[in-house]
mmCIF file of C-alpha atoms and ligand atoms in Angstrom:
data_model
loop_
_atom_site.group_PDB
_atom_site.id
_atom_site.type_symbol
_atom_site.label_atom_id
_atom_site.label_comp_id
_atom_site.label_asym_id
_atom_site.label_seq_id
_atom_site.Cartn_x
_atom_site.Cartn_y
_atom_site.Cartn_z
ATOM 1 C CA MET M 232 -73.248 -45.439 20.109
ATOM 2 C CA LYS M 233 -71.077 -48.589 20.301
ATOM 3 C CA PHE M 234 -67.325 -48.848 19.937
ATOM 4 C CA PRO M 235 -65.221 -52.010 19.844
ATOM 5 C CA SER M 236 -63.692 -52.316 23.326
ATOM 6 C CA ARG M 237 -60.121 -52.019 22.004
ATOM 7 C CA LEU M 238 -60.967 -48.544 20.746
ATOM 8 C CA LEU M 239 -62.436 -47.276 24.014
ATOM 9 C CA PRO M 240 -59.182 -45.858 25.397
ATOM 10 C CA PHE M 241 -58.723 -43.952 22.141
ATOM 11 C CA VAL M 242 -62.279 -42.631 22.147
ATOM 12 C CA PHE M 243 -61.842 -41.558 25.748
ATOM 13 C CA LEU M 244 -58.547 -39.773 25.072
ATOM 14 C CA SER M 245 -59.999 -38.074 22.030
ATOM 15 C CA LEU M 246 -62.862 -36.734 24.113
ATOM 16 C CA LEU M 247 -60.488 -35.444 26.764
ATOM 17 C CA GLY M 248 -58.402 -33.850 24.057
ATOM 18 C CA CYS M 249 -61.374 -32.109 22.592
ATOM 19 C CA GLN M 250 -62.570 -30.412 25.743
ATOM 20 C CA THR M 251 -60.331 -27.432 25.201
ATOM 21 C CA GLN M 252 -61.051 -27.117 21.476
ATOM 22 C CA THR M 253 -63.961 -25.174 20.146
ATOM 23 C CA ALA M 254 -64.166 -27.167 16.903
ATOM 24 C CA THR M 255 -65.050 -30.410 18.707
ATOM 25 C CA PRO M 256 -64.978 -33.441 16.424
ATOM 26 C CA PRO M 257 -68.108 -35.557 16.541
ATOM 27 C CA LEU M 258 -67.770 -38.689 18.683
ATOM 28 C CA ALA M 259 -68.719 -41.032 15.830
ATOM 29 C CA THR M 260 -65.540 -40.178 13.927
ATOM 30 C CA ALA M 261 -63.222 -41.139 16.806
ATOM 31 C CA ILE M 262 -61.718 -44.195 15.145
ATOM 32 C CA PRO M 263 -58.047 -44.824 14.408
ATOM 33 C CA LEU M 264 -56.803 -43.168 11.250
ATOM 34 C CA LYS M 265 -55.661 -46.488 9.831
ATOM 35 C CA GLU M 266 -59.238 -47.745 9.937
ATOM 36 C CA ALA M 267 -60.467 -44.656 8.135
ATOM 37 C CA THR M 268 -57.851 -44.964 5.396
ATOM 38 C CA ARG M 269 -58.560 -48.664 4.743
ATOM 39 C CA GLY M 270 -59.799 -49.072 1.182
ATOM 40 C CA HIS M 271 -57.950 -45.869 0.198
ATOM 41 C CA PHE M 272 -54.241 -46.105 1.060
ATOM 42 C CA LEU M 273 -51.818 -46.954 3.835
ATOM 43 C CA VAL M 274 -51.300 -44.234 6.423
ATOM 44 C CA GLY M 275 -48.006 -43.698 8.148
ATOM 45 C CA ALA M 276 -45.668 -41.543 10.150
ATOM 46 C CA ALA M 277 -41.991 -40.724 10.147
ATOM 47 C CA ILE M 278 -40.694 -41.778 13.533
ATOM 48 C CA ASN M 279 -37.685 -40.510 15.472
ATOM 49 C CA ALA M 280 -35.082 -42.227 17.665
ATOM 50 C CA ALA M 281 -37.018 -41.547 20.893
ATOM 51 C CA GLN M 282 -40.012 -43.367 19.443
ATOM 52 C CA ILE M 283 -37.968 -46.177 17.906
ATOM 53 C CA THR M 284 -36.279 -46.866 21.247
ATOM 54 C CA GLY M 285 -39.539 -46.524 23.207
ATOM 55 C CA LYS M 286 -38.521 -43.462 25.272
ATOM 56 C CA ASP M 287 -41.378 -41.386 23.868
ATOM 57 C CA ARG M 288 -44.128 -43.645 25.171
ATOM 58 C CA ALA M 289 -46.980 -41.329 24.277
ATOM 59 C CA GLY M 290 -45.610 -41.085 20.735
ATOM 60 C CA VAL M 291 -45.395 -44.877 20.479
ATOM 61 C CA ALA M 292 -49.001 -45.218 21.684
ATOM 62 C CA LEU M 293 -50.165 -42.902 18.896
ATOM 63 C CA ILE M 294 -48.104 -44.785 16.303
ATOM 64 C CA ASP M 295 -49.604 -48.093 17.489
ATOM 65 C CA THR M 296 -53.145 -46.777 17.355
ATOM 66 C CA HIS M 297 -53.159 -44.821 14.141
ATOM 67 C CA PHE M 298 -50.519 -45.874 11.640
ATOM 68 C CA ASP M 299 -49.808 -48.943 9.548
ATOM 69 C CA THR M 300 -46.551 -47.823 7.938
ATOM 70 C CA ILE M 301 -43.437 -46.136 9.340
ATOM 71 C CA THR M 302 -40.390 -44.324 7.936
ATOM 72 C CA PRO M 303 -37.316 -43.416 10.014
ATOM 73 C CA GLU M 304 -37.183 -39.598 10.071
ATOM 74 C CA ASN M 305 -33.376 -39.460 10.278
ATOM 75 C CA ASP M 306 -31.749 -42.685 11.441
ATOM 76 C CA MET M 307 -31.149 -44.365 8.082
ATOM 77 C CA LYS M 308 -29.651 -41.279 6.474
ATOM 78 C CA TRP M 309 -26.034 -41.665 5.395
ATOM 79 C CA GLN M 310 -24.685 -39.342 8.103
ATOM 80 C CA HIS M 311 -26.171 -41.579 10.812
ATOM 81 C CA ILE M 312 -25.950 -45.074 9.357
ATOM 82 C CA HIS M 313 -22.528 -44.719 7.685
ATOM 83 C CA PRO M 314 -20.725 -41.878 9.454
ATOM 84 C CA GLU M 315 -17.161 -42.834 8.469
ATOM 85 C CA LEU M 316 -15.545 -44.715 5.626
ATOM 86 C CA GLY M 317 -16.017 -48.410 6.415
ATOM 87 C CA ARG M 318 -17.933 -47.786 9.663
ATOM 88 C CA TYR M 319 -21.670 -48.393 9.776
ATOM 89 C CA ASN M 320 -23.934 -47.723 12.731
ATOM 90 C CA PHE M 321 -26.940 -50.018 12.629
ATOM 91 C CA ARG M 322 -27.996 -49.667 16.270
ATOM 92 C CA VAL M 323 -31.085 -47.472 15.798
ATOM 93 C CA PRO M 324 -31.923 -48.691 12.269
ATOM 94 C CA ASP M 325 -31.990 -52.294 13.576
ATOM 95 C CA LYS M 326 -34.351 -51.171 16.352
ATOM 96 C CA PHE M 327 -36.524 -49.406 13.779
ATOM 97 C CA VAL M 328 -36.838 -52.607 11.771
ATOM 98 C CA GLU M 329 -37.637 -54.589 14.922
ATOM 99 C CA PHE M 330 -40.235 -51.961 15.910
ATOM 100 C CA GLY M 331 -42.000 -52.356 12.581
ATOM 101 C CA ARG M 332 -41.576 -56.139 12.304
ATOM 102 C CA SER M 333 -43.041 -56.827 15.724
ATOM 103 C CA ARG M 334 -46.093 -54.735 14.837
ATOM 104 C CA GLY M 335 -46.505 -56.037 11.296
ATOM 105 C CA MET M 336 -46.024 -52.574 9.817
ATOM 106 C CA TRP M 337 -45.037 -51.707 6.231
ATOM 107 C CA MET M 338 -41.575 -50.227 6.572
ATOM 108 C CA VAL M 339 -40.077 -47.624 4.273
ATOM 109 C CA GLY M 340 -36.325 -46.950 4.222
ATOM 110 C CA HIS M 341 -35.256 -43.293 3.925
ATOM 111 C CA THR M 342 -33.010 -42.422 2.109
ATOM 112 C CA LEU M 343 -30.097 -43.865 0.108
ATOM 113 C CA MET M 344 -28.874 -40.984 -2.069
ATOM 114 C CA TRP M 345 -29.352 -37.369 -1.008
ATOM 115 C CA HIS M 346 -27.186 -34.261 -1.142
ATOM 116 C CA SER M 347 -28.070 -33.397 2.456
ATOM 117 C CA GLN M 348 -27.063 -35.341 5.586
ATOM 118 C CA THR M 349 -24.291 -37.091 3.691
ATOM 119 C CA PRO M 350 -20.826 -36.625 5.227
ATOM 120 C CA ASP M 351 -18.189 -34.747 3.254
ATOM 121 C CA TRP M 352 -15.793 -37.703 3.179
ATOM 122 C CA VAL M 353 -18.112 -39.468 0.754
ATOM 123 C CA PHE M 354 -17.292 -36.935 -1.957
ATOM 124 C CA LYS M 355 -13.566 -36.507 -1.304
ATOM 125 C CA GLY M 356 -10.588 -38.191 -2.918
ATOM 126 C CA GLU M 357 -7.319 -38.877 -1.119
ATOM 127 C CA ASP M 358 -5.982 -35.492 -2.227
ATOM 128 C CA GLY M 359 -8.929 -33.693 -0.584
ATOM 129 C CA LYS M 360 -10.373 -32.781 -3.981
ATOM 130 C CA ASP M 361 -13.507 -34.301 -5.539
ATOM 131 C CA ALA M 362 -13.500 -38.096 -5.469
ATOM 132 C CA SER M 363 -13.149 -39.630 -8.919
ATOM 133 C CA ARG M 364 -16.213 -40.915 -10.681
ATOM 134 C CA GLU M 365 -15.128 -44.546 -10.095
ATOM 135 C CA VAL M 366 -14.494 -44.028 -6.375
ATOM 136 C CA LEU M 367 -17.776 -42.213 -5.813
ATOM 137 C CA LEU M 368 -19.798 -44.790 -7.774
ATOM 138 C CA ALA M 369 -18.183 -47.601 -5.769
ATOM 139 C CA ARG M 370 -18.975 -45.812 -2.475
ATOM 140 C CA LEU M 371 -22.572 -45.246 -3.505
ATOM 141 C CA THR M 372 -23.236 -48.789 -4.660
ATOM 142 C CA ASP M 373 -21.400 -50.386 -1.703
ATOM 143 C CA HIS M 374 -23.428 -48.257 0.688
ATOM 144 C CA ILE M 375 -26.712 -49.196 -0.968
ATOM 145 C CA ARG M 376 -25.881 -52.909 -1.165
ATOM 146 C CA THR M 377 -24.907 -52.927 2.508
ATOM 147 C CA VAL M 378 -27.903 -51.016 3.838
ATOM 148 C CA VAL M 379 -30.616 -52.484 1.603
ATOM 149 C CA GLY M 380 -29.065 -55.960 1.850
ATOM 150 C CA ARG M 381 -29.147 -55.895 5.649
ATOM 151 C CA TYR M 382 -32.899 -55.260 5.703
ATOM 152 C CA ARG M 383 -33.786 -57.401 2.700
ATOM 153 C CA GLY M 384 -37.333 -58.756 2.970
ATOM 154 C CA LYS M 385 -38.066 -56.513 5.971
ATOM 155 C CA VAL M 386 -37.993 -52.960 4.663
ATOM 156 C CA LYS M 387 -40.608 -53.121 1.906
ATOM 157 C CA GLY M 388 -39.875 -49.908 0.034
ATOM 158 C CA TRP M 389 -36.938 -47.499 -0.293
ATOM 159 C CA ASP M 390 -36.673 -43.806 -1.035
ATOM 160 C CA VAL M 391 -33.699 -44.542 -3.255
ATOM 161 C CA VAL M 392 -32.972 -41.018 -4.448
ATOM 162 C CA ASN M 393 -34.137 -37.871 -2.704
ATOM 163 C CA GLU M 394 -34.450 -34.348 -4.115
ATOM 164 C CA ALA M 395 -32.204 -34.566 -7.178
ATOM 165 C CA ILE M 396 -34.103 -31.992 -9.246
ATOM 166 C CA ARG M 397 -33.959 -28.197 -8.937
ATOM 167 C CA ASP M 398 -37.068 -26.082 -8.308
ATOM 168 C CA GLU M 399 -36.263 -23.346 -10.817
ATOM 169 C CA ASP M 400 -35.650 -25.275 -14.035
ATOM 170 C CA GLY M 401 -36.515 -28.915 -13.396
ATOM 171 C CA LEU M 402 -32.956 -29.984 -14.171
ATOM 172 C CA LEU M 403 -30.551 -32.142 -12.214
ATOM 173 C CA ARG M 404 -28.880 -30.409 -9.245
ATOM 174 C CA THR M 405 -25.458 -30.413 -10.875
ATOM 175 C CA GLU M 406 -24.229 -27.953 -8.246
ATOM 176 C CA LYS M 407 -24.310 -30.856 -5.733
ATOM 177 C CA PRO M 408 -21.396 -33.288 -5.736
ATOM 178 C CA TRP M 409 -23.482 -36.411 -6.477
ATOM 179 C CA TYR M 410 -24.620 -34.972 -9.770
ATOM 180 C CA ARG M 411 -21.584 -32.841 -10.551
ATOM 181 C CA ILE M 412 -19.434 -35.963 -10.433
ATOM 182 C CA LEU M 413 -21.834 -38.708 -11.535
ATOM 183 C CA GLY M 414 -24.601 -36.974 -13.481
ATOM 184 C CA GLU M 415 -27.797 -38.943 -14.097
ATOM 185 C CA GLU M 416 -25.775 -42.165 -14.258
ATOM 186 C CA GLY M 417 -25.389 -41.989 -10.464
ATOM 187 C CA ILE M 418 -29.163 -42.193 -10.098
ATOM 188 C CA PHE M 419 -29.375 -45.177 -12.445
ATOM 189 C CA ALA M 420 -26.605 -46.895 -10.493
ATOM 190 C CA ALA M 421 -28.434 -46.266 -7.204
ATOM 191 C CA PHE M 422 -31.661 -47.852 -8.462
ATOM 192 C CA ALA M 423 -29.766 -50.797 -9.943
ATOM 193 C CA ALA M 424 -27.856 -51.447 -6.690
ATOM 194 C CA ALA M 425 -30.999 -51.233 -4.559
ATOM 195 C CA HIS M 426 -32.822 -53.714 -6.794
ATOM 196 C CA GLU M 427 -29.883 -56.091 -6.790
ATOM 197 C CA ALA M 428 -29.745 -55.984 -2.979
ATOM 198 C CA ASP M 429 -33.465 -56.682 -2.554
ATOM 199 C CA PRO M 430 -35.306 -57.696 -5.735
ATOM 200 C CA ASP M 431 -38.669 -57.687 -3.922
ATOM 201 C CA ALA M 432 -38.423 -54.189 -2.459
ATOM 202 C CA GLU M 433 -40.385 -51.334 -3.985
ATOM 203 C CA LEU M 434 -38.163 -48.474 -5.122
ATOM 204 C CA TYR M 435 -39.130 -44.806 -5.148
ATOM 205 C CA TYR M 436 -37.887 -41.424 -6.263
ATOM 206 C CA ASN M 437 -38.771 -38.886 -3.531
ATOM 207 C CA GLU M 438 -39.148 -35.129 -4.055
ATOM 208 C CA TYR M 439 -40.762 -31.942 -2.699
ATOM 209 C CA ALA M 440 -42.726 -29.202 -4.521
ATOM 210 C CA LEU M 441 -44.055 -31.527 -7.213
ATOM 211 C CA GLU M 442 -46.996 -29.169 -7.453
ATOM 212 C CA ASN M 443 -44.665 -26.788 -9.321
ATOM 213 C CA PRO M 444 -45.235 -27.739 -13.005
ATOM 214 C CA VAL M 445 -41.652 -26.977 -14.085
ATOM 215 C CA LYS M 446 -40.163 -29.142 -11.379
ATOM 216 C CA ARG M 447 -42.774 -31.848 -11.922
ATOM 217 C CA ALA M 448 -41.949 -32.039 -15.629
ATOM 218 C CA GLY M 449 -38.265 -32.511 -14.752
ATOM 219 C CA VAL M 450 -39.067 -35.253 -12.254
ATOM 220 C CA LEU M 451 -41.393 -36.990 -14.694
ATOM 221 C CA LYS M 452 -38.622 -36.982 -17.283
ATOM 222 C CA LEU M 453 -36.168 -38.412 -14.772
ATOM 223 C CA VAL M 454 -38.405 -41.234 -13.539
ATOM 224 C CA GLN M 455 -39.296 -42.122 -17.114
ATOM 225 C CA ALA M 456 -35.582 -42.238 -17.952
ATOM 226 C CA ILE M 457 -35.020 -44.593 -15.002
ATOM 227 C CA ARG M 458 -37.772 -46.853 -16.279
ATOM 228 C CA ALA M 459 -36.550 -46.609 -19.888
ATOM 229 C CA ARG M 460 -33.207 -48.002 -18.687
ATOM 230 C CA GLY M 461 -35.089 -51.140 -17.675
ATOM 231 C CA LEU M 462 -34.602 -50.367 -13.980
ATOM 232 C CA ARG M 463 -37.172 -51.023 -11.298
ATOM 233 C CA ILE M 464 -38.990 -47.939 -10.068
ATOM 234 C CA ASP M 465 -42.410 -48.353 -8.485
ATOM 235 C CA GLY M 466 -43.445 -44.905 -7.538
ATOM 236 C CA VAL M 467 -42.891 -41.273 -6.902
ATOM 237 C CA GLY M 468 -42.826 -39.945 -3.363
ATOM 238 C CA SER M 469 -44.410 -36.510 -3.195
ATOM 239 C CA GLN M 470 -43.246 -35.070 0.103
ATOM 240 C CA GLY M 471 -46.200 -32.776 0.798
ATOM 241 C CA HIS M 472 -44.671 -30.106 3.028
ATOM 242 C CA TYR M 473 -47.590 -27.702 2.758
ATOM 243 C CA GLY M 474 -48.991 -24.496 4.206
ATOM 244 C CA LEU M 475 -52.559 -23.525 5.040
ATOM 245 C CA ASP M 476 -53.097 -21.927 1.649
ATOM 246 C CA TRP M 477 -50.366 -23.358 -0.591
ATOM 247 C CA PRO M 478 -50.100 -25.175 -2.864
ATOM 248 C CA GLU M 479 -53.518 -24.998 -4.509
ATOM 249 C CA LEU M 480 -55.599 -28.177 -4.254
ATOM 250 C CA SER M 481 -55.844 -28.169 -8.049
ATOM 251 C CA GLU M 482 -52.027 -28.279 -8.239
ATOM 252 C CA ILE M 483 -51.942 -31.297 -5.923
ATOM 253 C CA ASP M 484 -54.636 -32.917 -8.034
ATOM 254 C CA ASP M 485 -52.688 -32.240 -11.261
ATOM 255 C CA SER M 486 -49.526 -33.773 -9.875
ATOM 256 C CA ILE M 487 -51.323 -36.986 -8.869
ATOM 257 C CA LYS M 488 -52.870 -37.240 -12.336
ATOM 258 C CA ASP M 489 -49.582 -36.667 -14.162
ATOM 259 C CA PHE M 490 -47.660 -39.381 -12.313
ATOM 260 C CA ALA M 491 -50.562 -41.845 -12.195
ATOM 261 C CA GLN M 492 -51.160 -41.459 -15.945
ATOM 262 C CA ALA M 493 -47.490 -42.169 -16.572
ATOM 263 C CA GLY M 494 -47.883 -45.447 -14.642
ATOM 264 C CA PHE M 495 -46.238 -44.547 -11.347
ATOM 265 C CA LYS M 496 -47.687 -45.108 -7.901
ATOM 266 C CA VAL M 497 -47.958 -41.867 -5.982
ATOM 267 C CA MET M 498 -47.171 -41.670 -2.289
ATOM 268 C CA TYR M 499 -47.417 -38.668 -0.012
ATOM 269 C CA THR M 500 -44.286 -39.338 1.949
ATOM 270 C CA GLU M 501 -43.689 -36.370 4.276
ATOM 271 C CA LEU M 502 -47.015 -34.634 4.808
ATOM 272 C CA ASP M 503 -47.316 -31.710 7.214
ATOM 273 C CA VAL M 504 -49.019 -28.298 7.168
ATOM 274 C CA THR M 505 -47.215 -25.324 8.675
ATOM 275 C CA VAL M 506 -49.363 -22.553 10.155
ATOM 276 C CA LEU M 507 -46.440 -20.103 10.341
ATOM 277 C CA PRO M 508 -44.987 -17.731 7.751
ATOM 278 C CA ARG M 509 -41.891 -18.844 5.874
ATOM 279 C CA PRO M 510 -39.916 -15.666 5.257
ATOM 280 C CA THR M 511 -36.738 -16.096 3.259
ATOM 281 C CA ASN M 512 -34.917 -13.219 4.963
ATOM 282 C CA TYR M 513 -34.732 -14.972 8.360
ATOM 283 C CA PHE M 514 -33.523 -18.334 7.072
ATOM 284 C CA GLY M 515 -31.645 -20.247 9.787
ATOM 285 C CA ALA M 516 -32.190 -17.547 12.446
ATOM 286 C CA GLU M 517 -32.990 -18.294 16.082
ATOM 287 C CA ILE M 518 -36.457 -16.905 16.909
ATOM 288 C CA SER M 519 -35.342 -15.464 20.256
ATOM 289 C CA LYS M 520 -32.965 -13.211 18.300
ATOM 290 C CA VAL M 521 -35.580 -11.911 15.852
ATOM 291 C CA PHE M 522 -38.839 -12.095 17.805
ATOM 292 C CA ALA M 523 -38.615 -8.524 19.132
ATOM 293 C CA GLN M 524 -38.467 -7.092 15.582
ATOM 294 C CA ALA M 525 -40.830 -9.599 13.988
ATOM 295 C CA PRO M 526 -43.301 -11.134 16.484
ATOM 296 C CA GLU M 527 -45.600 -12.169 13.591
ATOM 297 C CA LEU M 528 -43.066 -14.887 12.740
ATOM 298 C CA ASP M 529 -44.042 -16.825 15.869
ATOM 299 C CA SER M 530 -47.558 -15.673 16.601
ATOM 300 C CA PHE M 531 -48.941 -18.808 18.244
ATOM 301 C CA ARG M 532 -46.486 -19.295 21.119
ATOM 302 C CA ASP M 533 -49.327 -19.438 23.625
ATOM 303 C CA GLY M 534 -51.620 -21.715 21.668
ATOM 304 C CA LEU M 535 -53.409 -22.004 18.360
ATOM 305 C CA PRO M 536 -56.605 -19.912 18.180
ATOM 306 C CA ALA M 537 -59.796 -21.865 17.442
ATOM 307 C CA GLU M 538 -60.202 -20.334 13.980
ATOM 308 C CA LYS M 539 -56.661 -21.393 12.968
ATOM 309 C CA GLN M 540 -57.298 -24.853 14.387
ATOM 310 C CA ALA M 541 -60.428 -25.065 12.233
ATOM 311 C CA GLU M 542 -58.496 -23.805 9.207
ATOM 312 C CA LEU M 543 -55.861 -26.487 9.748
ATOM 313 C CA ALA M 544 -58.551 -29.173 10.063
ATOM 314 C CA LYS M 545 -60.163 -28.059 6.812
ATOM 315 C CA ARG M 546 -56.831 -27.946 5.011
ATOM 316 C CA TYR M 547 -55.971 -31.478 6.102
ATOM 317 C CA ALA M 548 -59.432 -32.743 5.153
ATOM 318 C CA ASP M 549 -59.218 -31.060 1.737
ATOM 319 C CA CYS M 550 -55.794 -32.582 1.056
ATOM 320 C CA PHE M 551 -56.915 -36.076 2.057
ATOM 321 C CA ALA M 552 -60.008 -35.689 -0.130
ATOM 322 C CA VAL M 553 -57.733 -35.013 -3.126
ATOM 323 C CA PHE M 554 -55.435 -37.939 -2.210
ATOM 324 C CA ALA M 555 -58.483 -40.226 -2.146
ATOM 325 C CA LYS M 556 -60.080 -38.809 -5.295
ATOM 326 C CA TYR M 557 -58.591 -41.333 -7.738
ATOM 327 C CA PRO M 558 -58.884 -44.769 -6.128
ATOM 328 C CA GLY M 559 -55.665 -46.718 -6.526
ATOM 329 C CA ALA M 560 -53.545 -43.758 -7.669
ATOM 330 C CA VAL M 561 -52.262 -42.789 -4.224
ATOM 331 C CA THR M 562 -51.107 -45.857 -2.318
ATOM 332 C CA ARG M 563 -49.687 -44.353 0.883
ATOM 333 C CA VAL M 564 -49.866 -41.156 2.904
ATOM 334 C CA THR M 565 -47.119 -40.710 5.491
ATOM 335 C CA LEU M 566 -47.028 -37.763 7.889
ATOM 336 C CA TRP M 567 -43.598 -36.297 8.604
ATOM 337 C CA GLY M 568 -43.729 -36.836 12.339
ATOM 338 C CA VAL M 569 -46.372 -37.709 14.896
ATOM 339 C CA THR M 570 -47.110 -34.702 17.138
ATOM 340 C CA ASP M 571 -46.503 -30.934 17.083
ATOM 341 C CA ARG M 572 -44.111 -31.492 19.994
ATOM 342 C CA THR M 573 -41.437 -33.126 17.842
ATOM 343 C CA SER M 574 -42.020 -31.726 14.342
ATOM 344 C CA TRP M 575 -38.941 -30.523 12.461
ATOM 345 C CA LEU M 576 -40.953 -27.417 11.523
ATOM 346 C CA ASN M 577 -40.454 -25.970 15.027
ATOM 347 C CA ASN M 578 -36.851 -25.478 13.892
ATOM 348 C CA TRP M 579 -37.117 -24.715 10.187
ATOM 349 C CA PRO M 580 -36.608 -22.320 8.489
ATOM 350 C CA ILE M 581 -36.300 -20.428 11.801
ATOM 351 C CA ARG M 582 -35.157 -22.186 14.966
ATOM 352 C CA GLY M 583 -37.181 -22.342 18.174
ATOM 353 C CA ARG M 584 -40.670 -21.484 16.886
ATOM 354 C CA THR M 585 -43.963 -23.028 17.987
ATOM 355 C CA ASP M 586 -45.614 -24.573 14.954
ATOM 356 C CA TYR M 587 -48.732 -26.774 14.768
ATOM 357 C CA PRO M 588 -48.262 -28.826 11.592
ATOM 358 C CA MET M 589 -49.306 -32.320 12.690
ATOM 359 C CA LEU M 590 -52.563 -34.158 13.393
ATOM 360 C CA PHE M 591 -51.719 -34.574 17.095
ATOM 361 C CA ASP M 592 -50.949 -31.728 19.475
ATOM 362 C CA ARG M 593 -48.168 -31.101 22.023
ATOM 363 C CA GLN M 594 -50.077 -33.046 24.647
ATOM 364 C CA ASP M 595 -50.399 -36.015 22.245
ATOM 365 C CA ARG M 596 -54.117 -35.428 21.735
ATOM 366 C CA ALA M 597 -55.948 -35.769 18.437
ATOM 367 C CA LYS M 598 -56.602 -32.357 16.929
ATOM 368 C CA PRO M 599 -59.893 -31.555 15.177
ATOM 369 C CA ALA M 600 -57.999 -32.278 11.952
ATOM 370 C CA VAL M 601 -58.154 -36.033 12.721
ATOM 371 C CA ALA M 602 -61.942 -36.058 12.766
ATOM 372 C CA ALA M 603 -62.030 -33.855 9.678
ATOM 373 C CA VAL M 604 -59.735 -36.229 7.766
ATOM 374 C CA ILE M 605 -61.778 -39.258 8.819
ATOM 375 C CA GLU M 606 -64.946 -37.571 7.668
ATOM 376 C CA ALA M 607 -63.383 -36.662 4.314
ATOM 377 C CA LEU M 608 -62.264 -40.265 3.815
ATOM 378 C CA GLN M 609 -65.697 -41.612 4.656
ATOM 379 C CA ALA M 610 -67.146 -39.459 1.891
ATOM 380 C CA ALA M 611 -64.453 -40.411 -0.666
ATOM 381 C CA PRO M 612 -64.631 -43.187 -3.308
ATOM 382 C CA GLN M 613 -62.954 -46.462 -2.301
ATOM 383 C CA ARG M 614 -60.853 -48.838 -4.361
HETATM 384 O O1 LIG F 801 -37.199 -34.019 9.608
HETATM 385 C C1 LIG F 801 -35.812 -34.080 9.315
HETATM 386 C C2 LIG F 801 -35.044 -33.206 10.295
HETATM 387 O O2 LIG F 801 -35.147 -33.739 11.603
HETATM 388 C C3 LIG F 801 -33.599 -33.107 9.857
HETATM 389 O O3 LIG F 801 -32.906 -32.202 10.690
HETATM 390 C C4 LIG F 801 -33.532 -32.653 8.406
HETATM 391 C C5 LIG F 801 -32.109 -32.557 7.935
HETATM 392 O O4 LIG F 801 -32.004 -32.106 6.659
HETATM 393 O O5 LIG F 801 -34.242 -33.568 7.575
HETATM 394 C C6 LIG F 801 -35.593 -33.593 7.882
HETATM 395 O O6 LIG F 801 -36.279 -34.452 7.005
HETATM 396 C C7 LIG F 801 -36.225 -34.111 5.621
HETATM 397 C C8 LIG F 801 -36.355 -35.391 4.831
HETATM 398 O O7 LIG F 801 -35.355 -36.297 5.224
HETATM 399 C C9 LIG F 801 -36.262 -35.130 3.340
HETATM 400 N N1 LIG F 801 -37.220 -34.136 2.911
HETATM 401 C C10 LIG F 801 -37.246 -32.904 3.695
HETATM 402 C C11 LIG F 801 -37.382 -33.214 5.170
HETATM 403 C C12 LIG F 801 -37.495 -31.930 5.961
HETATM 404 O O8 LIG F 801 -36.312 -31.190 5.852
#
C-alpha cells in the first residue's frame, strides 16, 4: 500500500493511536479528513486561543493536517473583542486571521449578535436601565462595522446572528435584551451592517436544535424574512451538538432538506457528539460535588470502553453520511473543537467531567471515528 510521503507521519501516528483501540481503523483509510471531504464540503474546526497562538502544538498539527476551515471558538465574541465601551481587543482575533491567512484556510467569524457572552454594558443606558432603541442599534451596528470591517476580504463568512429563536415555540427570544429592545429589526440591522462592512463576505444565521420541527419552522420564517427584506443571507448554520442517539438521523435529514429547498446553504457549524448523560437537575454543578450520589453522570473517567468507542464511530459516520447525502446542499462541516482534551463539553452542563465528543482523543490521536467518517464519505455521492 502506497501513501504520498507527506502523509506518512499521519499514517504512522494513526497506527500508533490505534494500538490501544479494539475497533482498529483499516490502514487504507488513514488519510487527512480534508482529503476525504473533498467533493462533498469543507471540513473545519473551532480553534481556541492556545491553538491560535501556537501554544498547543499538537492541536495545531491536527488542524494543519485535517482541516481546511477554522472558526474562533471564543475570541471574536463581543465579551472578548469589545469588552468595554469604545475599547476593542484585537490581539487574539488578529492572530486568528493571520493563522488562517498563512495557511490559506477559509475563515469564519463567530459571532456578531448573541445574547450570551455579551457584556451587560451593551444593554444599559446612562441611568442603568435598558438602553434606548437608538443607542442599542448604534452600538450593534458600530460593533459590526468595526469588527467585520477590520477583517474585510480575509474572514470569508460570518455567523451574524446566533441563537435568536426559542426552542419551545419557534419565536424570537424576546426575554433577551437584544430582542426585547430591538425586536426582529435588530437582526435586519445586523445583517445590513455586516454586508455594508464587507460586501463579499458570506453571511449566516446560526442556531442549535434545528432538528426540532417547531424551532426549525421559526428559524425558516426568520431567514426568509431577512431575505424578503432584500438583505444578504447565504446560509443557515446548524450547530450539531448531538448525542449518541439523538437527534434521529431522519430529523437531521429533514432539516437539511427544508433549508436547502428554501434556497439556503446548510453548514454544520459546531458538530460534536457527547457520550455522557445530560441531566437537567445538575445543571452548572461541579462533578466532584455530585459524583458520590450520581457516578453514572461521569462514567468514563478512566477511559472509553471499546463498545462506546465503536458506537461513537458509527454515530459520526452516520451523521456524515446524511450530511453528504444531497450533494451541494451542505457546504461545510465544522467540529466544535479539535480533541477531547479541550472540548467545552467537559464543562457543560456539569463542570469537570470526562467527555469524548471529538474525532481526536486526549492524546491527540485519531479515534476510530475518523476512519469511519472517511469510509462513509468514500461511499457517498459527490458533487
Ligand atoms: O465552546 C464555547 C465555550 O468555550 C464557551 O464557554 C461558551 C460560552 O457560552 O460558548 C461555547 O461555544 C458556544 C458557541 O459559541 C455558540 N453555540 C453553543 C456553543 C457551546 O455552548
